Amino acid sequence: MEKVLELVFKDAAGDKKIIKVTDPKDEVNAETARTAMQAVIDADVFETSGGSLTEIVEARLRTTQVDVLE
């Protein structure tokens, strides 16, 4: 199974932006994700077409099972 942590933000224009983290730690939870997201906002290291990331929307863990057909 593949796991992807999706961190959803809003930028200054109010548009949603998603940062995807592949293979997150197994112990990731809502509190650690929110803390990391706030650090991203505080560091202001990402610039989008709508400006800086300004708001946390949600963090979600997407799990995908891939079955190879031979």
mmJSON file of the N, C-alpha and C atoms, coordinates in Angstrom:
{"data_MODEL":{"atom_site":{
"group_PDB":["ATOM","ATOM","ATOM","ATOM","ATOM","ATOM","ATOM","ATOM","ATOM","ATOM","ATOM","ATOM","ATOM","ATOM","ATOM","ATOM","ATOM","ATOM","ATOM","ATOM","ATOM","ATOM","ATOM","ATOM","ATOM","ATOM","ATOM","ATOM","ATOM","ATOM","ATOM","ATOM","ATOM","ATOM","ATOM","ATOM","ATOM","ATOM","ATOM","ATOM","ATOM","ATOM","ATOM","ATOM","ATOM","ATOM","ATOM","ATOM","ATOM","ATOM","ATOM","ATOM","ATOM","ATOM","ATOM","ATOM","ATOM","ATOM","ATOM","ATOM","ATOM","ATOM","ATOM","ATOM","ATOM","ATOM","ATOM","ATOM","ATOM","ATOM","ATOM","ATOM","ATOM","ATOM","ATOM","ATOM","ATOM","ATOM","ATOM","ATOM","ATOM","ATOM","ATOM","ATOM","ATOM","ATOM","ATOM","ATOM","ATOM","ATOM","ATOM","ATOM","ATOM","ATOM","ATOM","ATOM","ATOM","ATOM","ATOM","ATOM","ATOM","ATOM","ATOM","ATOM","ATOM","ATOM","ATOM","ATOM","ATOM","ATOM","ATOM","ATOM","ATOM","ATOM","ATOM","ATOM","ATOM","ATOM","ATOM","ATOM","ATOM","ATOM","ATOM","ATOM","ATOM","ATOM","ATOM","ATOM","ATOM","ATOM","ATOM","ATOM","ATOM","ATOM","ATOM","ATOM","ATOM","ATOM","ATOM","ATOM","ATOM","ATOM","ATOM","ATOM","ATOM","ATOM","ATOM","ATOM","ATOM","ATOM","ATOM","ATOM","ATOM","ATOM","ATOM","ATOM","ATOM","ATOM","ATOM","ATOM","ATOM","ATOM","ATOM","ATOM","ATOM","ATOM","ATOM","ATOM","ATOM","ATOM","ATOM","ATOM","ATOM","ATOM","ATOM","ATOM","ATOM","ATOM","ATOM","ATOM","ATOM","ATOM","ATOM","ATOM","ATOM","ATOM","ATOM","ATOM","ATOM","ATOM","ATOM","ATOM","ATOM","ATOM","ATOM","ATOM","ATOM","ATOM","ATOM","ATOM","ATOM","ATOM","ATOM","ATOM","ATOM","ATOM","ATOM","ATOM","ATOM","ATOM"],
"id":[1,2,3,4,5,6,7,8,9,10,11,12,13,14,15,16,17,18,19,20,21,22,23,24,25,26,27,28,29,30,31,32,33,34,35,36,37,38,39,40,41,42,43,44,45,46,47,48,49,50,51,52,53,54,55,56,57,58,59,60,61,62,63,64,65,66,67,68,69,70,71,72,73,74,75,76,77,78,79,80,81,82,83,84,85,86,87,88,89,90,91,92,93,94,95,96,97,98,99,100,101,102,103,104,105,106,107,108,109,110,111,112,113,114,115,116,117,118,119,120,121,122,123,124,125,126,127,128,129,130,131,132,133,134,135,136,137,138,139,140,141,142,143,144,145,146,147,148,149,150,151,152,153,154,155,156,157,158,159,160,161,162,163,164,165,166,167,168,169,170,171,172,173,174,175,176,177,178,179,180,181,182,183,184,185,186,187,188,189,190,191,192,193,194,195,196,197,198,199,200,201,202,203,204,205,206,207,208,209,210],
"type_symbol":["N","C","C","N","C","C","N","C","C","N","C","C","N","C","C","N","C","C","N","C","C","N","C","C","N","C","C","N","C","C","N","C","C","N","C","C","N","C","C","N","C","C","N","C","C","N","C","C","N","C","C","N","C","C","N","C","C","N","C","C","N","C","C","N","C","C","N","C","C","N","C","C","N","C","C","N","C","C","N","C","C","N","C","C","N","C","C","N","C","C","N","C","C","N","C","C","N","C","C","N","C","C","N","C","C","N","C","C","N","C","C","N","C","C","N","C","C","N","C","C","N","C","C","N","C","C","N","C","C","N","C","C","N","C","C","N","C","C","N","C","C","N","C","C","N","C","C","N","C","C","N","C","C","N","C","C","N","C","C","N","C","C","N","C","C","N","C","C","N","C","C","N","C","C","N","C","C","N","C","C","N","C","C","N","C","C","N","C","C","N","C","C","N","C","C","N","C","C","N","C","C","N","C","C","N","C","C","N","C","C"],
"label_atom_id":["N","CA","C","N","CA","C","N","CA","C","N","CA","C","N","CA","C","N","CA","C","N","CA","C","N","CA","C","N","CA","C","N","CA","C","N","CA","C","N","CA","C","N","CA","C","N","CA","C","N","CA","C","N","CA","C","N","CA","C","N","CA","C","N","CA","C","N","CA","C","N","CA","C","N","CA","C","N","CA","C","N","CA","C","N","CA","C","N","CA","C","N","CA","C","N","CA","C","N","CA","C","N","CA","C","N","CA","C","N","CA","C","N","CA","C","N","CA","C","N","CA","C","N","CA","C","N","CA","C","N","CA","C","N","CA","C","N","CA","C","N","CA","C","N","CA","C","N","CA","C","N","CA","C","N","CA","C","N","CA","C","N","CA","C","N","CA","C","N","CA","C","N","CA","C","N","CA","C","N","CA","C","N","CA","C","N","CA","C","N","CA","C","N","CA","C","N","CA","C","N","CA","C","N","CA","C","N","CA","C","N","CA","C","N","CA","C","N","CA","C","N","CA","C","N","CA","C","N","CA","C","N","CA","C","N","CA","C","N","CA","C","N","CA","C"],
"label_alt_id":[null,null,null,null,null,null,null,null,null,null,null,null,null,null,null,null,null,null,null,null,null,null,null,null,null,null,null,null,null,null,null,null,null,null,null,null,null,null,null,null,null,null,null,null,null,null,null,null,null,null,null,null,null,null,null,null,null,null,null,null,null,null,null,null,null,null,null,null,null,null,null,null,null,null,null,null,null,null,null,null,null,null,null,null,null,null,null,null,null,null,null,null,null,null,null,null,null,null,null,null,null,null,null,null,null,null,null,null,null,null,null,null,null,null,null,null,null,null,null,null,null,null,null,null,null,null,null,null,null,null,null,null,null,null,null,null,null,null,null,null,null,null,null,null,null,null,null,null,null,null,null,null,null,null,null,null,null,null,null,null,null,null,null,null,null,null,null,null,null,null,null,null,null,null,null,null,null,null,null,null,null,null,null,null,null,null,null,null,null,null,null,null,null,null,null,null,null,null,null,null,null,null,null,null,null,null,null,null,null,null],
"label_comp_id":["MET","MET","MET","GLU","GLU","GLU","LYS","LYS","LYS","VAL","VAL","VAL","LEU","LEU","LEU","GLU","GLU","GLU","LEU","LEU","LEU","VAL","VAL","VAL","PHE","PHE","PHE","LYS","LYS","LYS","ASP","ASP","ASP","ALA","ALA","ALA","ALA","ALA","ALA","GLY","GLY","GLY","ASP","ASP","ASP","LYS","LYS","LYS","LYS","LYS","LYS","ILE","ILE","ILE","ILE","ILE","ILE","LYS","LYS","LYS","VAL","VAL","VAL","THR","THR","THR","ASP","ASP","ASP","PRO","PRO","PRO","LYS","LYS","LYS","ASP","ASP","ASP","GLU","GLU","GLU","VAL","VAL","VAL","ASN","ASN","ASN","ALA","ALA","ALA","GLU","GLU","GLU","THR","THR","THR","ALA","ALA","ALA","ARG","ARG","ARG","THR","THR","THR","ALA","ALA","ALA","MET","MET","MET","GLN","GLN","GLN","ALA","ALA","ALA","VAL","VAL","VAL","ILE","ILE","ILE","ASP","ASP","ASP","ALA","ALA","ALA","ASP","ASP","ASP","VAL","VAL","VAL","PHE","PHE","PHE","GLU","GLU","GLU","THR","THR","THR","SER","SER","SER","GLY","GLY","GLY","GLY","GLY","GLY","SER","SER","SER","LEU","LEU","LEU","THR","THR","THR","GLU","GLU","GLU","ILE","ILE","ILE","VAL","VAL","VAL","GLU","GLU","GLU","ALA","ALA","ALA","ARG","ARG","ARG","LEU","LEU","LEU","ARG","ARG","ARG","THR","THR","THR","THR","THR","THR","GLN","GLN","GLN","VAL","VAL","VAL","ASP","ASP","ASP","VAL","VAL","VAL","LEU","LEU","LEU","GLU","GLU","GLU"],
"label_asym_id":["A","A","A","A","A","A","A","A","A","A","A","A","A","A","A","A","A","A","A","A","A","A","A","A","A","A","A","A","A","A","A","A","A","A","A","A","A","A","A","A","A","A","A","A","A","A","A","A","A","A","A","A","A","A","A","A","A","A","A","A","A","A","A","A","A","A","A","A","A","A","A","A","A","A","A","A","A","A","A","A","A","A","A","A","A","A","A","A","A","A","A","A","A","A","A","A","A","A","A","A","A","A","A","A","A","A","A","A","A","A","A","A","A","A","A","A","A","A","A","A","A","A","A","A","A","A","A","A","A","A","A","A","A","A","A","A","A","A","A","A","A","A","A","A","A","A","A","A","A","A","A","A","A","A","A","A","A","A","A","A","A","A","A","A","A","A","A","A","A","A","A","A","A","A","A","A","A","A","A","A","A","A","A","A","A","A","A","A","A","A","A","A","A","A","A","A","A","A","A","A","A","A","A","A","A","A","A","A","A","A"],
"label_entity_id":["1","1","1","1","1","1","1","1","1","1","1","1","1","1","1","1","1","1","1","1","1","1","1","1","1","1","1","1","1","1","1","1","1","1","1","1","1","1","1","1","1","1","1","1","1","1","1","1","1","1","1","1","1","1","1","1","1","1","1","1","1","1","1","1","1","1","1","1","1","1","1","1","1","1","1","1","1","1","1","1","1","1","1","1","1","1","1","1","1","1","1","1","1","1","1","1","1","1","1","1","1","1","1","1","1","1","1","1","1","1","1","1","1","1","1","1","1","1","1","1","1","1","1","1","1","1","1","1","1","1","1","1","1","1","1","1","1","1","1","1","1","1","1","1","1","1","1","1","1","1","1","1","1","1","1","1","1","1","1","1","1","1","1","1","1","1","1","1","1","1","1","1","1","1","1","1","1","1","1","1","1","1","1","1","1","1","1","1","1","1","1","1","1","1","1","1","1","1","1","1","1","1","1","1","1","1","1","1","1","1"],
"label_seq_id":[1,1,1,2,2,2,3,3,3,4,4,4,5,5,5,6,6,6,7,7,7,8,8,8,9,9,9,10,10,10,11,11,11,12,12,12,13,13,13,14,14,14,15,15,15,16,16,16,17,17,17,18,18,18,19,19,19,20,20,20,21,21,21,22,22,22,23,23,23,24,24,24,25,25,25,26,26,26,27,27,27,28,28,28,29,29,29,30,30,30,31,31,31,32,32,32,33,33,33,34,34,34,35,35,35,36,36,36,37,37,37,38,38,38,39,39,39,40,40,40,41,41,41,42,42,42,43,43,43,44,44,44,45,45,45,46,46,46,47,47,47,48,48,48,49,49,49,50,50,50,51,51,51,52,52,52,53,53,53,54,54,54,55,55,55,56,56,56,57,57,57,58,58,58,59,59,59,60,60,60,61,61,61,62,62,62,63,63,63,64,64,64,65,65,65,66,66,66,67,67,67,68,68,68,69,69,69,70,70,70],
"pdbx_PDB_ins_code":[null,null,null,null,null,null,null,null,null,null,null,null,null,null,null,null,null,null,null,null,null,null,null,null,null,null,null,null,null,null,null,null,null,null,null,null,null,null,null,null,null,null,null,null,null,null,null,null,null,null,null,null,null,null,null,null,null,null,null,null,null,null,null,null,null,null,null,null,null,null,null,null,null,null,null,null,null,null,null,null,null,null,null,null,null,null,null,null,null,null,null,null,null,null,null,null,null,null,null,null,null,null,null,null,null,null,null,null,null,null,null,null,null,null,null,null,null,null,null,null,null,null,null,null,null,null,null,null,null,null,null,null,null,null,null,null,null,null,null,null,null,null,null,null,null,null,null,null,null,null,null,null,null,null,null,null,null,null,null,null,null,null,null,null,null,null,null,null,null,null,null,null,null,null,null,null,null,null,null,null,null,null,null,null,null,null,null,null,null,null,null,null,null,null,null,null,null,null,null,null,null,null,null,null,null,null,null,null,null,null],
"Cartn_x":[0.828,0.0,0.869,0.437,1.136,0.392,1.141,0.55,1.05,0.146,0.484,-0.226,0.532,-0.037,-0.306,-1.548,-1.926,-2.202,-1.438,-1.582,-2.295,-3.495,-4.323,-4.319,-3.949,-3.858,-4.749,-4.972,-5.506,-4.407,-4.363,-3.388,-4.058,-3.312,-3.81,-5.038,-5.174,-6.332,-7.527,-7.358,-8.446,-8.541,-7.563,-7.555,-6.909,-7.408,-6.83,-5.582,-4.557,-3.3,-2.95,-2.452,-2.14,-0.653,-0.028,1.34,1.239,1.818,1.762,3.103,3.044,4.238,4.123,5.026,4.982,5.668,5.196,5.74,5.892,4.805,4.902,5.161,5.629,5.847,4.532,4.621,3.423,2.714,3.468,2.871,2.312,2.217,1.661,0.199,-0.165,-1.546,-1.956,-3.158,-3.695,-2.84,-2.4,-1.623,-0.265,0.448,1.754,1.618,0.592,0.365,0.057,-0.797,-1.157,0.066,0.899,2.116,3.047,3.211,4.058,3.478,2.165,1.513,1.676,1.562,1.741,3.18,4.131,5.533,5.758,5.094,5.186,4.644,3.488,2.901,3.829,4.333,5.198,6.503,7.049,8.309,8.118,6.9,6.563,7.531,7.747,8.698,8.042,6.716,6.026,5.258,5.405,4.677,3.827,2.55,1.659,1.213,0.472,-0.048,-1.006,-1.544,-2.454,-1.792,-0.472,0.24,0.72,1.108,1.623,0.514,0.933,-0.009,-0.365,-1.667,-2.095,-2.96,-3.533,-4.509,-4.439,-4.585,-4.674,-6.121,-6.311,-7.651,-7.815,-6.942,-7.004,-5.759,-5.532,-4.503,-5.235,-4.847,-5.521,-4.501,-4.753,-3.868,-4.57,-3.957,-4.529,-3.747,-4.46,-3.848,-4.359,-3.419,-3.779,-3.146,-3.944,-3.419,-3.277,-2.111,-1.839,-1.637,-2.447,-2.306,-1.814,-0.64,-0.063,-0.677,-1.189,-1.773,-0.727,-0.461,0.56,-0.068],
"Cartn_y":[-1.185,0.0,1.243,2.213,3.489,4.498,5.28,6.311,7.677,8.63,10.014,10.903,11.778,12.769,14.019,14.456,15.647,16.774,17.848,19.013,20.082,20.435,21.359,22.729,23.739,25.121,26.007,27.225,28.288,29.318,29.911,30.978,32.332,33.405,34.755,35.091,34.445,34.685,33.823,32.934,32.068,30.755,30.467,29.216,28.109,26.89,25.747,25.282,24.956,24.425,23.203,22.165,20.903,20.605,20.287,19.79,18.298,17.467,16.015,15.501,14.695,14.103,12.592,11.996,10.551,9.852,8.67,7.835,8.56,9.134,9.799,8.779,9.269,8.397,7.744,6.524,5.804,6.506,7.2,7.812,9.209,9.634,10.955,11.001,12.119,12.29,13.74,14.07,15.412,16.493,16.259,17.266,17.52,16.446,16.635,17.258,16.885,17.47,18.963,19.326,20.743,21.569,21.011,21.702,21.93,20.911,21.043,22.053,22.045,22.979,24.423,24.634,25.984,26.451,25.526,25.871,26.274,25.603,25.964,27.372,27.671,29.011,30.061,29.796,30.754,31.013,29.975,30.117,30.859,30.862,31.577,31.23,29.931,29.476,29.124,29.055,28.728,29.933,30.208,31.286,30.651,30.909,30.385,31.536,31.209,32.266,33.174,32.675,33.463,34.061,34.013,34.573,33.505,33.921,33.013,32.131,31.002,30.145,30.853,30.935,31.744,30.997,29.86,29.206,27.695,26.998,25.539,25.152,24.256,23.741,22.367,21.431,20.089,19.304,18.24,17.262,15.94,15.21,13.932,12.906,11.67,10.569,9.747,9.68,8.925,7.623,6.505,5.19,4.541,4.079,3.485,2.103,1.153,-0.188,-0.353,-0.754,-0.949,-2.43,-3.007,-4.406,-4.463,-5.02,-5.142,-6.353,-6.11,-7.196,-7.676,-8.958,-9.503,-10.4],
"Cartn_z":[0.0,0.0,0.0,-0.727,-0.779,0.085,0.849,1.693,1.255,1.227,0.913,1.922,2.56,3.463,2.644,2.61,1.858,2.841,2.714,3.571,2.75,3.153,2.38,3.06,2.285,2.752,1.885,2.347,1.504,1.339,0.142,-0.082,0.118,-0.089,0.166,-0.677,-1.841,-2.705,-2.317,-1.357,-0.914,-1.663,-2.529,-3.285,-2.463,-2.62,-1.926,-2.654,-1.875,-2.383,-1.558,-2.224,-1.553,-1.69,-0.566,-0.551,-0.225,-1.093,-0.903,-0.414,0.65,1.245,1.103,0.308,0.128,1.294,1.6,2.67,4.004,4.526,5.829,6.942,8.057,9.213,9.629,10.144,10.574,11.725,12.574,13.761,13.506,12.249,11.971,12.433,13.065,13.531,13.291,13.662,13.406,14.061,15.274,16.006,15.353,14.983,14.356,12.969,12.242,10.918,11.04,11.973,12.166,12.585,13.446,13.873,12.682,11.859,10.669,9.691,9.525,8.597,9.078,10.371,10.903,10.7,10.828,10.593,9.135,8.204,6.784,6.567,7.157,7.02,7.634,8.833,9.527,8.765,8.129,7.395,6.073,5.555,4.317,3.185,2.973,1.96,0.619,0.578,-0.665,-1.172,-2.448,-3.107,-4.208,-4.196,-5.225,-6.123,-7.162,-8.034,-7.276,-6.159,-5.328,-4.103,-4.051,-2.914,-1.946,-0.768,0.253,0.833,1.415,2.136,3.438,3.728,4.873,5.882,5.494,6.375,6.23,7.357,7.357,7.076,6.111,5.825,6.466,6.084,6.656,6.277,7.015,6.67,6.504,5.467,5.226,4.767,5.133,4.774,3.705,2.539,1.427,1.293,1.351,1.225,-0.058,-0.877,-2.154,-2.252,-2.66,-2.915,-4.417,-4.837,-6.254,-6.506,-7.367,-7.744,-9.186,-9.378,-10.712,-11.403,-12.59,-13.391,-14.385,-14.361,-15.266,-16.292],
"occupancy":[1.0,1.0,1.0,1.0,1.0,1.0,1.0,1.0,1.0,1.0,1.0,1.0,1.0,1.0,1.0,1.0,1.0,1.0,1.0,1.0,1.0,1.0,1.0,1.0,1.0,1.0,1.0,1.0,1.0,1.0,1.0,1.0,1.0,1.0,1.0,1.0,1.0,1.0,1.0,1.0,1.0,1.0,1.0,1.0,1.0,1.0,1.0,1.0,1.0,1.0,1.0,1.0,1.0,1.0,1.0,1.0,1.0,1.0,1.0,1.0,1.0,1.0,1.0,1.0,1.0,1.0,1.0,1.0,1.0,1.0,1.0,1.0,1.0,1.0,1.0,1.0,1.0,1.0,1.0,1.0,1.0,1.0,1.0,1.0,1.0,1.0,1.0,1.0,1.0,1.0,1.0,1.0,1.0,1.0,1.0,1.0,1.0,1.0,1.0,1.0,1.0,1.0,1.0,1.0,1.0,1.0,1.0,1.0,1.0,1.0,1.0,1.0,1.0,1.0,1.0,1.0,1.0,1.0,1.0,1.0,1.0,1.0,1.0,1.0,1.0,1.0,1.0,1.0,1.0,1.0,1.0,1.0,1.0,1.0,1.0,1.0,1.0,1.0,1.0,1.0,1.0,1.0,1.0,1.0,1.0,1.0,1.0,1.0,1.0,1.0,1.0,1.0,1.0,1.0,1.0,1.0,1.0,1.0,1.0,1.0,1.0,1.0,1.0,1.0,1.0,1.0,1.0,1.0,1.0,1.0,1.0,1.0,1.0,1.0,1.0,1.0,1.0,1.0,1.0,1.0,1.0,1.0,1.0,1.0,1.0,1.0,1.0,1.0,1.0,1.0,1.0,1.0,1.0,1.0,1.0,1.0,1.0,1.0,1.0,1.0,1.0,1.0,1.0,1.0,1.0,1.0,1.0,1.0,1.0,1.0],
"B_iso_or_equiv":[0.0,0.0,0.0,0.0,0.0,0.0,0.0,0.0,0.0,0.0,0.0,0.0,0.0,0.0,0.0,0.0,0.0,0.0,0.0,0.0,0.0,0.0,0.0,0.0,0.0,0.0,0.0,0.0,0.0,0.0,0.0,0.0,0.0,0.0,0.0,0.0,0.0,0.0,0.0,0.0,0.0,0.0,0.0,0.0,0.0,0.0,0.0,0.0,0.0,0.0,0.0,0.0,0.0,0.0,0.0,0.0,0.0,0.0,0.0,0.0,0.0,0.0,0.0,0.0,0.0,0.0,0.0,0.0,0.0,0.0,0.0,0.0,0.0,0.0,0.0,0.0,0.0,0.0,0.0,0.0,0.0,0.0,0.0,0.0,0.0,0.0,0.0,0.0,0.0,0.0,0.0,0.0,0.0,0.0,0.0,0.0,0.0,0.0,0.0,0.0,0.0,0.0,0.0,0.0,0.0,0.0,0.0,0.0,0.0,0.0,0.0,0.0,0.0,0.0,0.0,0.0,0.0,0.0,0.0,0.0,0.0,0.0,0.0,0.0,0.0,0.0,0.0,0.0,0.0,0.0,0.0,0.0,0.0,0.0,0.0,0.0,0.0,0.0,0.0,0.0,0.0,0.0,0.0,0.0,0.0,0.0,0.0,0.0,0.0,0.0,0.0,0.0,0.0,0.0,0.0,0.0,0.0,0.0,0.0,0.0,0.0,0.0,0.0,0.0,0.0,0.0,0.0,0.0,0.0,0.0,0.0,0.0,0.0,0.0,0.0,0.0,0.0,0.0,0.0,0.0,0.0,0.0,0.0,0.0,0.0,0.0,0.0,0.0,0.0,0.0,0.0,0.0,0.0,0.0,0.0,0.0,0.0,0.0,0.0,0.0,0.0,0.0,0.0,0.0,0.0,0.0,0.0,0.0,0.0,0.0],
"pdbx_formal_charge":[null,null,null,null,null,null,null,null,null,null,null,null,null,null,null,null,null,null,null,null,null,null,null,null,null,null,null,null,null,null,null,null,null,null,null,null,null,null,null,null,null,null,null,null,null,null,null,null,null,null,null,null,null,null,null,null,null,null,null,null,null,null,null,null,null,null,null,null,null,null,null,null,null,null,null,null,null,null,null,null,null,null,null,null,null,null,null,null,null,null,null,null,null,null,null,null,null,null,null,null,null,null,null,null,null,null,null,null,null,null,null,null,null,null,null,null,null,null,null,null,null,null,null,null,null,null,null,null,null,null,null,null,null,null,null,null,null,null,null,null,null,null,null,null,null,null,null,null,null,null,null,null,null,null,null,null,null,null,null,null,null,null,null,null,null,null,null,null,null,null,null,null,null,null,null,null,null,null,null,null,null,null,null,null,null,null,null,null,null,null,null,null,null,null,null,null,null,null,null,null,null,null,null,null,null,null,null,null,null,null],
"auth_seq_id":[1,1,1,2,2,2,3,3,3,4,4,4,5,5,5,6,6,6,7,7,7,8,8,8,9,9,9,10,10,10,11,11,11,12,12,12,13,13,13,14,14,14,15,15,15,16,16,16,17,17,17,18,18,18,19,19,19,20,20,20,21,21,21,22,22,22,23,23,23,24,24,24,25,25,25,26,26,26,27,27,27,28,28,28,29,29,29,30,30,30,31,31,31,32,32,32,33,33,33,34,34,34,35,35,35,36,36,36,37,37,37,38,38,38,39,39,39,40,40,40,41,41,41,42,42,42,43,43,43,44,44,44,45,45,45,46,46,46,47,47,47,48,48,48,49,49,49,50,50,50,51,51,51,52,52,52,53,53,53,54,54,54,55,55,55,56,56,56,57,57,57,58,58,58,59,59,59,60,60,60,61,61,61,62,62,62,63,63,63,64,64,64,65,65,65,66,66,66,67,67,67,68,68,68,69,69,69,70,70,70],
"auth_comp_id":["MET","MET","MET","GLU","GLU","GLU","LYS","LYS","LYS","VAL","VAL","VAL","LEU","LEU","LEU","GLU","GLU","GLU","LEU","LEU","LEU","VAL","VAL","VAL","PHE","PHE","PHE","LYS","LYS","LYS","ASP","ASP","ASP","ALA","ALA","ALA","ALA","ALA","ALA","GLY","GLY","GLY","ASP","ASP","ASP","LYS","LYS","LYS","LYS","LYS","LYS","ILE","ILE","ILE","ILE","ILE","ILE","LYS","LYS","LYS","VAL","VAL","VAL","THR","THR","THR","ASP","ASP","ASP","PRO","PRO","PRO","LYS","LYS","LYS","ASP","ASP","ASP","GLU","GLU","GLU","VAL","VAL","VAL","ASN","ASN","ASN","ALA","ALA","ALA","GLU","GLU","GLU","THR","THR","THR","ALA","ALA","ALA","ARG","ARG","ARG","THR","THR","THR","ALA","ALA","ALA","MET","MET","MET","GLN","GLN","GLN","ALA","ALA","ALA","VAL","VAL","VAL","ILE","ILE","ILE","ASP","ASP","ASP","ALA","ALA","ALA","ASP","ASP","ASP","VAL","VAL","VAL","PHE","PHE","PHE","GLU","GLU","GLU","THR","THR","THR","SER","SER","SER","GLY","GLY","GLY","GLY","GLY","GLY","SER","SER","SER","LEU","LEU","LEU","THR","THR","THR","GLU","GLU","GLU","ILE","ILE","ILE","VAL","VAL","VAL","GLU","GLU","GLU","ALA","ALA","ALA","ARG","ARG","ARG","LEU","LEU","LEU","ARG","ARG","ARG","THR","THR","THR","THR","THR","THR","GLN","GLN","GLN","VAL","VAL","VAL","ASP","ASP","ASP","VAL","VAL","VAL","LEU","LEU","LEU","GLU","GLU","GLU"],
"auth_asym_id":["A","A","A","A","A","A","A","A","A","A","A","A","A","A","A","A","A","A","A","A","A","A","A","A","A","A","A","A","A","A","A","A","A","A","A","A","A","A","A","A","A","A","A","A","A","A","A","A","A","A","A","A","A","A","A","A","A","A","A","A","A","A","A","A","A","A","A","A","A","A","A","A","A","A","A","A","A","A","A","A","A","A","A","A","A","A","A","A","A","A","A","A","A","A","A","A","A","A","A","A","A","A","A","A","A","A","A","A","A","A","A","A","A","A","A","A","A","A","A","A","A","A","A","A","A","A","A","A","A","A","A","A","A","A","A","A","A","A","A","A","A","A","A","A","A","A","A","A","A","A","A","A","A","A","A","A","A","A","A","A","A","A","A","A","A","A","A","A","A","A","A","A","A","A","A","A","A","A","A","A","A","A","A","A","A","A","A","A","A","A","A","A","A","A","A","A","A","A","A","A","A","A","A","A","A","A","A","A","A","A"],
"auth_atom_id":["N","CA","C","N","CA","C","N","CA","C","N","CA","C","N","CA","C","N","CA","C","N","CA","C","N","CA","C","N","CA","C","N","CA","C","N","CA","C","N","CA","C","N","CA","C","N","CA","C","N","CA","C","N","CA","C","N","CA","C","N","CA","C","N","CA","C","N","CA","C","N","CA","C","N","CA","C","N","CA","C","N","CA","C","N","CA","C","N","CA","C","N","CA","C","N","CA","C","N","CA","C","N","CA","C","N","CA","C","N","CA","C","N","CA","C","N","CA","C","N","CA","C","N","CA","C","N","CA","C","N","CA","C","N","CA","C","N","CA","C","N","CA","C","N","CA","C","N","CA","C","N","CA","C","N","CA","C","N","CA","C","N","CA","C","N","CA","C","N","CA","C","N","CA","C","N","CA","C","N","CA","C","N","CA","C","N","CA","C","N","CA","C","N","CA","C","N","CA","C","N","CA","C","N","CA","C","N","CA","C","N","CA","C","N","CA","C","N","CA","C","N","CA","C","N","CA","C","N","CA","C","N","CA","C","N","CA","C","N","CA","C","N","CA","C"],
"pdbx_PDB_model_num":[1,1,1,1,1,1,1,1,1,1,1,1,1,1,1,1,1,1,1,1,1,1,1,1,1,1,1,1,1,1,1,1,1,1,1,1,1,1,1,1,1,1,1,1,1,1,1,1,1,1,1,1,1,1,1,1,1,1,1,1,1,1,1,1,1,1,1,1,1,1,1,1,1,1,1,1,1,1,1,1,1,1,1,1,1,1,1,1,1,1,1,1,1,1,1,1,1,1,1,1,1,1,1,1,1,1,1,1,1,1,1,1,1,1,1,1,1,1,1,1,1,1,1,1,1,1,1,1,1,1,1,1,1,1,1,1,1,1,1,1,1,1,1,1,1,1,1,1,1,1,1,1,1,1,1,1,1,1,1,1,1,1,1,1,1,1,1,1,1,1,1,1,1,1,1,1,1,1,1,1,1,1,1,1,1,1,1,1,1,1,1,1,1,1,1,1,1,1,1,1,1,1,1,1,1,1,1,1,1,1]
}}}
